Amino acid sequence: MAENRPAETGFEKLIGKQPLTDEELAALLDTADYDDRLFAEADLVRRQVYGDAVFVRGLIEFTNYCKNDCYYCGIRAGNSHANRYRLTEEEILSCCREGYALGFRTFVLQGGEDPYFTTERICSLVAAIHTAFPDCAITLSIGEKTKADYQAYFDAGARRYLLRHETADPAHYEKLHPASMSLANRKRCLYDLKEIGYQVGAGFMVGSPYQTTDQLVCDIRFLQALSPDMIGIGPYISHAQTTFAGQPNGSLALTLRLLAILRLLFPYVLLPATTALGTIAPNGRELGLKAGANVVMPNLSPVRVRKKYELYENKICTGEESAQCRSCLEQRVKAAGYHIVTDIGDVRR
Ligand code: 5AD
Ligand code: FES
């Protein structure tokens, strides 16, 4: 069929490591016809580069206060129903101790953009973790800051930073965020982080409201220009206390297809099978691993705060202790045909 040709050419080019046109990429994103072959090819590439290794990063959600009001996010400032919390430095260190004992060597400190956590407080926190766990990598995921702030965190010992770009199309960005935020600033942050020397993670939600295939192509082109060390993608999941309440969730199939395409386009990239993926389908993360993902991020937050870090509805892993979450994931990874490696996982090219 004539209309199938761009997808077919796109698939052939993708596995032949040749560049695709926007049209070919869009056609491939829009069809399920190549999914099984995409997953198999992605798995092949991931095994060539990483074998069956799956890297773990311990996630510590240390504050759900946020000054921003992103329309999709459950912890947005405008959600007056959110039950707000902040962990103390001592509580965060105790999460790290628990994580260290469970084998984690990377801690991801994630939070809303909480003004309480000034540059000084973040630096003190990072320095304390760095001193207590000198053999661990510290990742921050705390939003948009000035370059001077990013430099200060780096000097205190942070080496990785996750900041999803959310969408690389400026008009789409405006539909997802209030006027106080801009794609230009988001991109500025990502390039500042790279310049400072961070290993950087970007990414986006799959199926966020108003998203089109052309915007996904735009996301991929942006990622190719940025060349991040990690790409975090997961399905959009609706939350009742947001502007987008009732909007349909992103699809499992499209998320898996994108994971496979990303693995083929970025053979070395760290690609997490995200909590959101495990939330829209019980075996979502396992399927993600089989489609090219090679990172999992078990939750190390204290159980009493887990339900409060509710970016979207029905988030998994909110009732489990860290040890349970860790062993649950270990079994899932094993059942999917891979194995967890607990080293620092520094795979910089
Ligand atoms: N559904 C899925 N992912 C979400 N995020 C925020 N809100 C949602 C939602 N409703 C993602 C964003 C953010 C990351 C921490 O969580 O992409 O960058
Ligand atoms: Fe957290 Fe299964 S991965 S409980």
Short mmCIF file of C-alpha atoms and ligand atoms in Angstrom, two decimals, residues 70 72-75 110 141 163-166 186 203-205 232 234-239 242 276 309-313, ligand 1:
data_model
loop_
_atom_site.label_atom_id
_atom_site.label_comp_id
_atom_site.label_asym_id
_atom_site.label_seq_id
_atom_site.Cartn_x
_atom_site.Cartn_y
_atom_site.Cartn_z
CA CYS A 70 1.87 23.01 35.26
CA TYR A 72 -0.94 18.32 34.02
CA CYS A 73 0.73 17.88 37.38
CA GLY A 74 -0.92 16.80 40.62
CA ILE A 75 1.49 18.74 42.87
CA GLN A 110 13.35 14.85 43.19
CA SER A 141 15.59 16.74 39.74
CA LEU A 163 14.80 17.97 33.76
CA ARG A 164 12.29 16.76 31.20
CA HIS A 165 11.76 19.31 28.45
CA GLU A 166 8.08 18.10 28.42
CA ARG A 186 13.60 25.08 29.88
CA GLY A 203 12.29 13.75 28.22
CA PHE A 204 8.57 14.15 27.83
CA MET A 205 5.18 12.67 28.53
CA GLY A 232 12.81 9.86 30.60
CA GLY A 234 6.26 7.88 30.36
CA PRO A 235 2.58 8.04 29.53
CA TYR A 236 0.61 11.09 30.57
CA ILE A 237 -1.83 10.08 33.33
CA SER A 238 -4.68 12.33 34.29
CA HIS A 239 -5.15 13.80 37.76
CA THR A 242 -5.54 19.63 37.56
CA ALA A 276 4.09 6.00 35.05
CA TYR A 309 3.85 12.83 45.89
CA GLU A 310 0.95 12.30 43.56
CA LEU A 311 1.91 13.69 40.14
CA TYR A 312 -0.88 11.56 38.64
CA GLU A 313 -3.57 9.18 39.85
N1 5AD B 1 1.24 12.13 34.14
C1 5AD B 1 2.44 11.61 33.81
N2 5AD B 1 3.61 12.19 34.09
C2 5AD B 1 3.58 13.36 34.76
N3 5AD B 1 4.55 14.18 35.16
C3 5AD B 1 3.99 15.22 35.80
N4 5AD B 1 2.66 15.11 35.82
C4 5AD B 1 2.37 13.96 35.17
C5 5AD B 1 1.17 13.31 34.82
N5 5AD B 1 -0.03 13.80 35.15
C6 5AD B 1 5.97 13.95 34.81
C7 5AD B 1 6.56 15.19 34.14
C8 5AD B 1 7.68 15.58 35.08
C9 5AD B 1 7.99 14.27 35.79
C10 5AD B 1 8.66 14.44 37.11
O1 5AD B 1 6.72 13.69 35.96
O2 5AD B 1 7.07 14.85 32.86
O3 5AD B 1 8.80 16.11 34.43
#
